[in-house]
Coordinates of C-alpha atoms in Angstrom, one line a residue:
X1 CA -22.6 22.5 -33.0
X2 CA -23.9 20.6 -30.1
X3 CA -21.6 19.8 -27.1
X4 CA -21.1 16.2 -26.1
X5 CA -22.7 15.9 -22.6
X6 CA -20.6 12.9 -21.8
X7 CA -17.5 14.9 -21.1
X8 CA -16.3 18.2 -19.8
X9 CA -15.3 21.0 -22.3
X10 CA -11.6 20.4 -21.5
X11 CA -11.9 16.7 -21.1
X12 CA -10.2 13.9 -23.0
X13 CA -12.3 12.6 -25.9
X14 CA -14.6 9.7 -24.9
X15 CA -12.9 7.5 -27.5
X16 CA -9.5 8.1 -25.8
X17 CA -11.0 7.4 -22.4
X18 CA -12.6 4.2 -23.7
X19 CA -9.3 2.9 -25.1
X20 CA -7.4 3.8 -21.9
X21 CA -10.0 2.1 -19.6
X22 CA -10.1 -1.0 -21.8
X23 CA -6.3 -1.2 -21.9
X24 CA -6.0 -1.0 -18.1
X25 CA -9.0 -3.3 -17.6
X26 CA -7.5 -5.9 -19.9
X27 CA -4.1 -5.9 -18.2
X28 CA -4.4 -4.4 -14.7
X29 CA -1.8 -6.5 -13.1
X30 CA 0.7 -5.8 -15.8
X31 CA 0.1 -2.1 -15.5
X32 CA 0.6 -2.3 -11.7
X33 CA 3.9 -4.2 -12.3
X34 CA 5.2 -1.7 -14.8
X35 CA 4.3 1.1 -12.4
X36 CA 6.2 -0.4 -9.5
X37 CA 9.2 -1.3 -11.7
X38 CA 9.2 2.2 -13.2
X39 CA 9.2 3.8 -9.7
X40 CA 11.9 1.5 -8.3
X41 CA 15.0 3.2 -9.9
X42 CA 13.9 6.5 -8.4
X43 CA 14.0 5.4 -4.7
X44 CA 15.2 1.8 -4.5
X45 CA 12.9 1.0 -1.6
X46 CA 13.9 3.8 0.8
X47 CA 14.2 7.6 1.0
X48 CA 18.0 7.3 1.7
X49 CA 18.5 5.4 -1.6
X50 CA 17.1 8.0 -3.9
X51 CA 19.8 8.5 -6.7
X52 CA 21.2 12.0 -7.0
X53 CA 19.9 12.5 -10.5
X54 CA 16.4 11.2 -9.7
X55 CA 15.1 14.8 -9.2
X56 CA 16.3 15.9 -12.6
X57 CA 14.5 13.1 -14.3
X58 CA 11.3 13.7 -12.3
X59 CA 11.3 17.4 -13.1
X60 CA 11.9 16.6 -16.8
X61 CA 8.9 14.3 -16.8
X62 CA 6.7 16.8 -15.0
X63 CA 7.7 19.6 -17.4
X64 CA 7.0 17.3 -20.4
X65 CA 3.6 16.3 -19.1
X66 CA 2.7 19.9 -18.1
X67 CA 3.7 21.4 -21.4
X68 CA 1.7 18.6 -23.1
X69 CA -1.4 19.4 -21.1
X70 CA -1.0 23.2 -21.8
X71 CA -0.6 22.5 -25.5
X72 CA -3.7 20.3 -25.5
X73 CA -5.9 22.7 -23.6
X74 CA -4.8 25.8 -25.6
X75 CA -5.4 24.1 -28.9
X76 CA -8.8 22.9 -27.7
X77 CA -9.8 26.4 -26.6
X78 CA -8.1 28.1 -29.5
X79 CA -5.9 30.2 -27.2
X80 CA -3.7 32.8 -29.0
X81 CA 0.0 32.0 -29.1
X82 CA 1.2 34.8 -26.7
X83 CA -1.0 33.5 -23.9
X84 CA 0.0 29.9 -24.6
X85 CA 3.7 30.9 -24.4
X86 CA 3.0 32.8 -21.2
X87 CA 1.5 29.7 -19.7
X88 CA 4.6 27.8 -20.6
X89 CA 6.8 30.3 -18.8
X90 CA 4.5 30.5 -15.8
X91 CA 4.4 26.7 -15.5
X92 CA 8.1 26.5 -15.8
X93 CA 8.6 29.1 -13.0
X94 CA 6.2 27.3 -10.7
X95 CA 8.0 24.1 -11.3
X96 CA 11.4 25.8 -10.5
X97 CA 10.1 27.2 -7.3
X98 CA 8.3 24.1 -6.1
X99 CA 11.4 22.0 -7.1
X100 CA 13.6 24.1 -4.9
X101 CA 11.1 23.9 -2.0
X102 CA 10.9 20.1 -2.5
X103 CA 14.7 19.7 -2.6
X104 CA 15.0 21.6 0.7
X105 CA 12.1 19.8 2.4
X106 CA 12.7 17.2 5.1
X107 CA 9.3 15.7 4.2
X108 CA 9.7 14.8 0.6
X109 CA 7.3 11.9 1.0
X110 CA 4.4 14.2 1.8
X111 CA 5.2 16.2 -1.4
X112 CA 5.1 13.1 -3.4
X113 CA 1.8 11.9 -1.9
X114 CA 0.2 15.3 -2.4
X115 CA 1.6 15.7 -6.0
X116 CA 0.5 12.1 -6.8
X117 CA -3.0 12.7 -5.5
X118 CA -3.2 16.0 -7.5
X119 CA -2.2 14.1 -10.7
X120 CA -4.8 11.5 -10.0
X121 CA -7.5 14.1 -9.5
X122 CA -6.4 15.9 -12.7
X123 CA -6.6 12.7 -14.7
X124 CA -10.0 11.9 -13.2
X125 CA -11.3 15.3 -14.1
X126 CA -9.9 15.2 -17.7
X127 CA -11.0 11.6 -18.4
X128 CA -14.3 11.7 -16.7
X129 CA -17.3 10.4 -18.7
X130 CA -20.6 9.1 -17.5
X131 CA -20.0 5.8 -19.1
X132 CA -16.8 5.2 -17.1
X133 CA -17.5 7.1 -13.9
X134 CA -17.4 3.9 -11.8
X135 CA -14.2 2.7 -13.3
X136 CA -12.5 6.1 -13.0
X137 CA -13.6 6.7 -9.4
X138 CA -12.5 3.1 -8.5
X139 CA -9.1 3.9 -10.1
X140 CA -8.9 7.1 -8.1
X141 CA -9.5 5.1 -4.9
X142 CA -7.0 2.4 -5.7
X143 CA -4.5 5.0 -6.9
X144 CA -4.7 6.9 -3.7
X145 CA -4.4 3.7 -1.7
X146 CA -1.3 3.0 -3.8
X147 CA 0.2 6.4 -3.0
X148 CA -0.3 5.8 0.8
X149 CA 1.5 2.5 0.5
X150 CA 4.3 4.0 -1.6
X151 CA 4.7 6.7 1.0
X152 CA 4.9 4.0 3.7
X153 CA 7.5 2.1 1.7
X154 CA 9.5 5.2 1.0
X155 CA 10.0 6.0 4.7
X156 CA 10.2 2.4 6.0
X157 CA 13.4 0.3 6.0
X158 CA 13.4 -3.4 5.2
X159 CA 14.0 -3.7 9.0
X160 CA 11.1 -1.5 10.1
X161 CA 8.0 -3.1 11.4
X162 CA 8.9 -6.5 10.0
X163 CA 8.1 -10.0 11.2
X164 CA 10.8 -12.7 11.5
X165 CA 13.0 -11.0 8.9
X166 CA 16.0 -10.6 11.2
X167 CA 19.0 -9.1 9.3
X168 CA 20.8 -9.5 6.0
X169 CA 24.2 -10.9 6.6
X170 CA 22.8 -13.2 9.3
X171 CA 22.1 -16.9 9.0
X172 CA 18.5 -17.1 9.9
X173 CA 15.1 -15.4 9.5
X174 CA 13.6 -14.5 6.2
X175 CA 16.6 -12.4 5.3
X176 CA 19.0 -15.2 6.0
X177 CA 16.8 -17.6 4.0
X178 CA 16.9 -15.2 0.9
X179 CA 20.7 -14.9 1.1
X180 CA 21.2 -18.6 1.6
X181 CA 19.4 -19.2 -1.8
X182 CA 21.3 -16.2 -3.3
X183 CA 24.7 -17.4 -2.3
X184 CA 24.4 -21.2 -2.4
X185 CA 22.0 -21.3 -5.4
X186 CA 20.3 -24.4 -3.9
X187 CA 17.6 -25.3 -1.5
X188 CA 18.5 -26.0 2.2
X189 CA 20.1 -29.5 2.3
X190 CA 19.7 -29.9 6.1
X191 CA 16.8 -30.3 8.5
X192 CA 14.9 -27.0 8.2
X193 CA 13.8 -27.2 11.8
X194 CA 17.3 -26.3 12.8
X195 CA 17.3 -22.7 11.4
X196 CA 14.6 -20.1 12.2
X197 CA 12.1 -19.6 9.3
X198 CA 13.9 -22.0 6.9
X199 CA 10.9 -24.3 7.2
X200 CA 8.8 -22.1 4.9
X201 CA 8.4 -23.2 1.2
X202 CA 10.8 -21.2 -1.0
X203 CA 8.8 -19.4 -3.7
X204 CA 8.8 -15.9 -2.1
X205 CA 12.4 -16.3 -0.9
X206 CA 13.5 -17.5 -4.4
X207 CA 11.9 -14.4 -6.0
X208 CA 13.6 -12.1 -3.5
X209 CA 17.0 -13.8 -4.0
X210 CA 16.6 -13.4 -7.8
X211 CA 15.6 -9.8 -7.4
X212 CA 18.7 -9.0 -5.2
X213 CA 20.9 -10.9 -7.7
X214 CA 19.6 -9.1 -10.7
X215 CA 19.8 -5.7 -9.0
X216 CA 23.4 -6.3 -7.7
X217 CA 25.0 -8.3 -10.5
X218 CA 23.2 -7.0 -13.6
X219 CA 22.0 -3.5 -12.8
X220 CA 24.9 -2.5 -10.6
X221 CA 22.7 -1.5 -7.6
X222 CA 24.5 -1.4 -4.3
X223 CA 24.4 -4.0 -1.6
X224 CA 22.0 -2.3 0.8
X225 CA 19.7 -0.6 -1.8
X226 CA 19.3 -4.0 -3.6
X227 CA 17.9 -5.4 -0.4
X228 CA 15.8 -2.3 0.6
X229 CA 14.2 -2.4 -2.9
X230 CA 12.6 -5.8 -2.0
X231 CA 9.8 -3.6 -0.7
X232 CA 9.0 -2.7 -4.3
X233 CA 7.9 -6.3 -4.7
X234 CA 5.7 -6.1 -1.7
X235 CA 4.2 -2.8 -3.0
X236 CA 3.3 -4.6 -6.2
X237 CA 1.7 -7.6 -4.3
X238 CA -0.5 -5.3 -2.2
X239 CA -1.5 -3.5 -5.4
X240 CA -2.5 -6.9 -6.8
X241 CA -4.6 -7.5 -3.8
X242 CA -6.5 -4.1 -4.2
X243 CA -7.1 -4.9 -7.9
X244 CA -8.3 -8.4 -7.1
X245 CA -10.7 -7.1 -4.5
X246 CA -12.1 -4.6 -7.1
X247 CA -12.6 -7.5 -9.5
X248 CA -14.4 -9.6 -6.9
X249 CA -16.7 -6.7 -6.0
X250 CA -17.3 -6.0 -9.7
X251 CA -18.1 -9.7 -10.3
X252 CA -21.0 -9.4 -7.9
X253 CA -22.2 -6.2 -9.7
X254 CA -21.6 -3.9 -6.8
X255 CA -22.1 -0.3 -8.0
X256 CA -22.1 3.2 -6.5
X257 CA -21.6 3.3 -2.8
X258 CA -21.8 -0.5 -2.7
X259 CA -18.5 -0.5 -4.8
X260 CA -16.7 2.6 -3.5
X261 CA -17.1 2.0 0.2
X262 CA -15.8 -1.5 0.4
X263 CA -13.0 -0.8 -2.1
X264 CA -11.9 2.2 0.0
X265 CA -11.9 0.1 3.2
X266 CA -9.6 -2.4 1.5
X267 CA -7.4 0.2 -0.2
X268 CA -6.8 2.2 3.0
X269 CA -6.8 -0.5 5.6
X270 CA -3.6 -0.4 7.7
X271 CA -3.0 -4.1 7.4
X272 CA -2.3 -3.8 3.7
X273 CA -0.3 -0.6 4.2
X274 CA 1.9 -2.5 6.6
X275 CA 2.2 -5.4 4.2
X276 CA 3.3 -3.1 1.4
X277 CA 6.6 -2.7 3.3
X278 CA 6.9 -6.2 4.7
X279 CA 9.5 -8.4 3.0
X280 CA 8.4 -11.7 4.5
X281 CA 6.1 -14.2 2.7
X282 CA 2.7 -13.2 4.0
X283 CA 1.7 -10.6 1.3
X284 CA 2.6 -12.8 -1.7
X285 CA 0.6 -15.8 -0.3
X286 CA -2.5 -13.5 0.2
X287 CA -2.2 -12.1 -3.3
X288 CA -2.1 -15.6 -4.8
X289 CA -4.9 -16.9 -2.5
X290 CA -7.3 -14.0 -3.4
X291 CA -6.6 -14.3 -7.1
X292 CA -7.5 -18.0 -6.8
X293 CA -10.7 -17.0 -5.0
X294 CA -11.6 -14.6 -7.8
X295 CA -10.8 -17.2 -10.5
X296 CA -13.1 -19.7 -8.7
X297 CA -15.9 -17.2 -8.9
X298 CA -15.4 -17.1 -12.7
X299 CA -15.1 -20.8 -13.0
X300 CA -18.4 -21.2 -11.0
X301 CA -20.2 -19.3 -13.8
X302 CA -18.3 -20.9 -16.7
X303 CA -16.3 -24.0 -15.7
X304 CA -13.5 -24.0 -18.3
X305 CA -10.2 -25.9 -18.2
X306 CA -8.2 -22.7 -18.6
X307 CA -9.8 -21.1 -15.6
X308 CA -9.4 -24.1 -13.3
X309 CA -5.7 -24.3 -14.3
X310 CA -5.3 -20.6 -13.2
X311 CA -6.9 -21.7 -9.9
X312 CA -4.5 -24.7 -9.6
X313 CA -1.4 -22.6 -10.3
X314 CA -2.5 -19.8 -7.9
X315 CA -3.4 -22.2 -5.0
X316 CA -0.2 -24.1 -5.6
X317 CA 1.9 -21.0 -5.7
X318 CA 0.2 -19.6 -2.6
X319 CA 1.1 -22.8 -0.7
X320 CA 4.6 -22.7 -2.2
X321 CA 4.8 -19.3 -0.6
X322 CA 3.3 -20.1 2.7
X323 CA 1.6 -23.3 3.6
X324 CA -1.3 -21.8 5.6
X325 CA -2.6 -20.3 2.3
X326 CA -4.1 -23.7 1.8
X327 CA -7.0 -22.5 3.9
X328 CA -8.6 -21.1 0.8
X329 CA -8.6 -24.6 -0.8
X330 CA -11.7 -26.1 1.1
X331 CA -13.8 -23.1 0.1
X332 CA -12.8 -23.7 -3.5
X333 CA -13.5 -27.4 -3.1
X334 CA -17.1 -26.6 -2.1
X335 CA -17.6 -24.8 -5.4
X336 CA -16.0 -27.7 -7.3
X337 CA -18.3 -30.2 -5.6
X338 CA -21.5 -28.3 -6.1
X339 CA -20.8 -27.8 -9.8
X340 CA -19.8 -31.5 -10.2
X341 CA -23.1 -32.7 -8.6
X342 CA -25.2 -30.3 -10.6
X343 CA -23.7 -31.2 -13.9
X344 CA -22.8 -34.9 -13.2
X345 CA -25.0 -36.3 -16.0
X346 CA -24.1 -33.8 -18.7
X347 CA -20.5 -32.9 -17.9
X348 CA -19.4 -35.4 -15.2
X349 CA -16.5 -36.9 -17.2
X350 CA -15.4 -33.5 -18.5
X351 CA -15.4 -32.0 -15.0
X352 CA -13.6 -35.0 -13.5
X353 CA -10.9 -34.4 -16.1
X354 CA -10.6 -30.8 -14.9
X355 CA -10.4 -31.9 -11.3
X356 CA -7.7 -34.4 -12.2
X357 CA -5.7 -31.7 -14.0
X358 CA -6.2 -29.4 -11.0
X359 CA -4.8 -32.0 -8.6
X360 CA -1.9 -32.9 -10.9
X361 CA -0.8 -29.2 -11.0
X362 CA -1.8 -27.9 -7.5
X363 CA -0.8 -30.7 -5.2
X364 CA 2.8 -31.1 -6.4
X365 CA 3.3 -27.4 -6.8
X366 CA 2.0 -26.7 -3.3
X367 CA 3.5 -29.6 -1.3
X368 CA 6.7 -30.7 -3.0
X369 CA 8.9 -28.8 -0.5
X370 CA 7.2 -30.3 2.5
X371 CA 7.2 -33.8 1.0
X372 CA 11.0 -33.4 0.3
X373 CA 11.7 -32.4 3.9
X374 CA 9.5 -35.3 5.2
X375 CA 11.3 -37.9 3.1
X376 CA 14.8 -36.6 3.9
X377 CA 14.5 -35.4 7.5
X378 CA 11.0 -36.6 8.7
X379 CA 9.9 -33.0 9.1
X380 CA 6.0 -33.2 9.5
X381 CA 4.1 -31.8 6.5
X382 CA 2.3 -29.3 8.7
X383 CA 5.3 -28.4 10.8
X384 CA 5.2 -25.1 12.6
X385 CA 8.3 -23.6 14.2
X386 CA 7.8 -23.2 17.9
X387 CA 9.3 -20.7 20.3
X388 CA 10.7 -21.3 23.8
X389 CA 8.4 -21.2 26.7
X390 CA 11.1 -19.1 28.4
X391 CA 10.3 -16.3 26.0
X392 CA 9.0 -13.1 27.6
X393 CA 5.9 -13.2 25.4
X394 CA 4.9 -16.6 26.6
X395 CA 1.3 -16.6 27.8
X396 CA 0.7 -20.4 28.2
X397 CA 0.4 -20.0 32.0
X398 CA -3.1 -18.5 31.4
X399 CA -6.0 -21.0 30.6
X400 CA -7.2 -20.5 27.0
X401 CA -10.8 -20.2 28.1
X402 CA -9.9 -17.3 30.3
X403 CA -7.9 -15.7 27.5
X404 CA -10.8 -15.6 25.1
X405 CA -13.4 -14.5 27.6
X406 CA -11.4 -11.9 29.6
X407 CA -12.2 -8.4 28.3
X408 CA -11.0 -6.5 31.4
X409 CA -11.0 -2.7 31.1
X410 CA -7.2 -2.3 31.5
X411 CA -6.8 -4.0 28.1
X412 CA -8.3 -0.9 26.5
X413 CA -6.3 1.7 28.4
X414 CA -4.0 1.8 25.4
X415 CA -5.1 1.1 21.8
X416 CA -1.6 -0.1 21.0
X417 CA -0.5 -3.7 21.4
X418 CA 1.1 -4.4 24.7
X419 CA 4.2 -6.5 25.3
X420 CA 5.9 -7.3 28.6
X421 CA 9.0 -5.2 29.1
X422 CA 12.5 -6.3 30.2
X423 CA 11.9 -4.8 33.6
X424 CA 8.4 -6.3 34.0
X425 CA 6.5 -3.2 32.9
X426 CA 3.3 -3.5 31.0
X427 CA 1.9 -6.9 30.1
X428 CA 1.5 -9.3 27.2
X429 CA -1.6 -9.1 25.2
X430 CA -3.5 -12.4 25.7
X431 CA -7.0 -12.0 24.4
X432 CA -7.0 -13.0 20.7
X433 CA -9.8 -10.7 19.7
X434 CA -8.5 -7.6 21.5
X435 CA -5.0 -8.3 20.1
X436 CA -6.4 -8.7 16.6
X437 CA -8.1 -5.3 16.7
X438 CA -5.0 -3.6 18.0
X439 CA -2.6 -5.4 15.7
X440 CA -4.8 -4.9 12.6
X441 CA -4.4 -1.1 12.9
X442 CA -1.0 -0.6 14.6
X443 CA 0.9 -3.9 14.2
X444 CA 3.1 -4.9 17.2
X445 CA 5.6 -2.2 16.5
X446 CA 3.6 1.0 16.8
X447 CA 3.3 2.3 20.3
X448 CA 2.7 5.5 22.3
X449 CA 6.1 6.8 21.2
X450 CA 5.7 6.3 17.5
X451 CA 3.3 9.1 16.8
X452 CA 5.5 11.7 18.6
X453 CA 4.5 14.0 21.4
X454 CA 1.4 15.4 19.8
X455 CA -1.7 14.6 22.0
X456 CA -3.8 15.2 18.8
X457 CA -2.4 12.2 17.0
X458 CA -2.9 10.0 20.1
X459 CA -6.6 11.1 20.3
X460 CA -7.0 10.4 16.6
X461 CA -5.5 6.9 17.2
X462 CA -8.1 6.2 19.9
X463 CA -10.9 7.4 17.7
X464 CA -9.5 5.3 14.9
X465 CA -9.3 2.2 17.1
X466 CA -12.9 2.4 18.3
X467 CA -14.3 3.3 14.9
X468 CA -12.4 0.3 13.4
X469 CA -13.8 -1.9 16.1
X470 CA -17.3 -0.7 15.4
X471 CA -16.9 -1.2 11.6
X472 CA -15.5 -4.7 12.2
X473 CA -18.4 -5.6 14.4
X474 CA -20.8 -4.2 11.9
X475 CA -19.2 -6.1 9.1
X476 CA -19.4 -9.4 11.1
X477 CA -23.1 -8.8 11.7
X478 CA -23.7 -7.9 8.1
X479 CA -21.9 -11.1 7.0
X480 CA -24.0 -13.3 9.3
X481 CA -27.2 -11.5 8.2
X482 CA -26.5 -11.8 4.5
X483 CA -25.4 -15.4 4.8
X484 CA -28.7 -16.4 6.4
X485 CA -31.1 -14.2 4.5
X486 CA -32.0 -13.7 0.9
X487 CA -29.1 -11.4 -0.2
X488 CA -28.7 -12.1 -3.8
X489 CA -26.1 -14.8 -3.1
X490 CA -26.9 -18.4 -3.8
X491 CA -26.1 -21.1 -1.3
X492 CA -22.9 -22.1 -3.0
X493 CA -21.5 -18.5 -2.8
X494 CA -22.6 -18.2 0.8
X495 CA -20.8 -21.4 1.6
X496 CA -17.7 -20.3 -0.2
X497 CA -17.5 -16.9 1.5
X498 CA -18.7 -18.2 4.9
X499 CA -16.4 -21.2 5.0
X500 CA -13.3 -19.2 4.1
X501 CA -13.9 -16.7 6.9
X502 CA -14.8 -19.5 9.4
X503 CA -11.7 -21.6 8.5
X504 CA -9.4 -18.6 8.9
X505 CA -10.8 -17.7 12.3
X506 CA -10.9 -21.3 13.6
X507 CA -7.3 -21.7 12.5
X508 CA -6.4 -18.4 14.1
X509 CA -7.9 -19.4 17.5
X510 CA -6.4 -22.9 17.2
X511 CA -3.0 -21.4 16.7
X512 CA -3.5 -19.0 19.6
X513 CA -4.3 -22.1 21.8
X514 CA -1.6 -24.4 20.5
X515 CA 1.2 -21.7 20.4
X516 CA 0.5 -19.4 23.3
X517 CA 2.6 -16.4 22.5
X518 CA 1.6 -12.8 21.9
X519 CA 3.2 -12.8 18.4
X520 CA 0.9 -15.7 17.3
X521 CA -2.1 -13.4 17.5
X522 CA -1.1 -11.3 14.6
X523 CA -3.6 -10.0 12.1
X524 CA -1.4 -10.8 9.2
X525 CA -2.5 -14.4 9.4
X526 CA -6.1 -13.5 8.5
X527 CA -5.9 -10.4 6.3
X528 CA -8.3 -11.8 3.7
X529 CA -11.0 -11.3 6.4
X530 CA -10.8 -7.5 5.6
X531 CA -11.9 -8.2 2.0
X532 CA -14.6 -10.6 3.2
X533 CA -16.0 -8.0 5.7
X534 CA -15.8 -5.3 3.1
X535 CA -17.6 -7.5 0.6
X536 CA -20.5 -8.0 2.9
X537 CA -20.6 -4.3 3.6
X538 CA -21.0 -3.8 -0.1
X539 CA -23.7 -6.4 -0.3
X540 CA -25.6 -4.7 2.5
X541 CA -25.2 -1.3 0.9
X542 CA -26.5 -2.7 -2.4
X543 CA -29.6 -4.0 -0.6
X544 CA -30.0 -0.6 1.1
X545 CA -29.6 1.3 -2.2
X546 CA -32.5 -0.8 -3.5
X547 CA -34.7 0.6 -0.7
X548 CA -33.7 4.2 -1.0
X549 CA -37.3 5.3 -0.7
X550 CA -37.2 4.0 2.8
X551 CA -35.7 6.8 5.0
X552 CA -34.2 4.4 7.5
X553 CA -32.4 2.5 4.7
X554 CA -31.2 5.7 3.3
X555 CA -29.9 6.9 6.7
X556 CA -28.2 3.5 7.3
X557 CA -26.4 3.7 4.0
X558 CA -25.3 7.2 4.6
X559 CA -24.0 6.4 8.1
X560 CA -22.0 3.4 6.7
X561 CA -20.5 5.5 4.0
X562 CA -19.6 8.3 6.4
X563 CA -18.0 5.9 8.8
X564 CA -15.9 4.3 6.0
X565 CA -14.8 7.8 4.8
X566 CA -13.7 8.8 8.3
X567 CA -11.9 5.4 8.7
X568 CA -10.0 6.0 5.5
X569 CA -9.1 9.6 6.3
X570 CA -7.8 8.6 9.8
X571 CA -5.8 5.8 8.2
X572 CA -4.1 8.3 5.9
X573 CA -3.5 10.9 8.6
X574 CA -2.1 8.4 11.1
X575 CA 0.2 6.6 8.6
X576 CA 1.5 9.8 7.2
X577 CA 2.5 10.7 10.7
X578 CA 3.8 7.2 11.6
X579 CA 6.4 7.4 8.8
X580 CA 7.2 11.1 8.9
X581 CA 11.0 11.6 9.5
X582 CA 11.8 12.5 13.1
X583 CA 13.7 15.6 12.0
X584 CA 10.6 16.9 10.3
X585 CA 8.2 15.9 13.1

């Protein structure tokens, strides 16, 4: 009897793998949601909220899965019963010992990360087939990125490394906004300029208020755990971003290294790790914007009403989450215009109807809150809350031209973002580009003290910074090169990608000039640039792969892949250390 070469002797049948991959591919976002919701009761957003009986349930699930695997393998290999029962006993003893070690460990998050990665590898090995190698390896990359984000959330409070959240029980900040909606069950009925962060459109805050209310009043979750568990929502949103990035790369038929390298960069980039624990509105707006971007790619190939409605809802919801998500709209409009001009004679009326439907859904959905505030309180549609010039982080005394051209050496003495101290120590970061590079990796909350007293981790952080700067510069060069050469992208796609990047960067520099504070130069405002840079890295790798017979092209592809692998490994090492409990450090 011939052996099927498409799978390992102990592997899952190809038909089972086929069904599994098809099910996940058909509903990836639903699978991600169910995973996050399934994990939530076992930790409720923080290590200190783990229920007492969570370990018993986890052990029971591991034993069930382990016994199932042993039974499957033994039947497949026709193992005699005594050996099979011995394996049951051995596995049970191993689980008992490791469970005791886990229970006594002060670094339970590390255990979960390692165990999760081992399970992913086991699944990858069992399900591996040549036909689905790309999908399974991509799932392994996304899954490991998810584990890193879950680890970060597990050890990070809803007050840790946050932006403008303030505190629950207060009357301002994102936390105060959520509780205002929760307790008053209505929108702010006052001038939103009077309360910090209440000027934001309410979709994210409404979802969070609903989450807290259901957890507290329906599920019986305690006051603090219900609020800590908001990070589960952010964990889901960052998973959505990873999945959407994969879909975008796959849409352009990136394969092999051209798929794995950019996907890994997106999955392990610190900005998305940090976002997975952030409970402000940034991450949801990015998730909606990137999904709208992906749906536009699909509409460009097949302009259907159902697809343009998805774009309308996503852009509208992105703007109802955070207004600056509208930066994706001009790039989408370029695609709409090109398709309309090309098909004016044959489908002009039909396309006009689609655009009318798009506007009828997107504009009210995205702007109703701002219009309401303008009508009632004359709040400008594009209003941005300003800080006092008396703030310690004010840098408006420096000319903007000097700020963007000054690359003095002292700015690189530390790879962590610098802020002026209460006693005048240090300085405020002022150069937007330098601040972006630092902030993208370490945010504004990670400093020399965060990684402990180990010189090794600080040296790794320095290597990480300079490697990331090199990769970012290379991605920018690759983007420009591919935009202005024959890269397999038509002019419309080049315009879409290029305009989105340019608009984000122009808006970022304009904000840096108009609102001269260190906090304004935060990478969270331009996180989609990571996906754009990674995409053009993938396009370049695809072109290099087509020239594999050329030694220089082969070497360039290998160097890019190696740099990305080191970048991802350093991201894992540093963020495992960033979050490690101080008692275990």
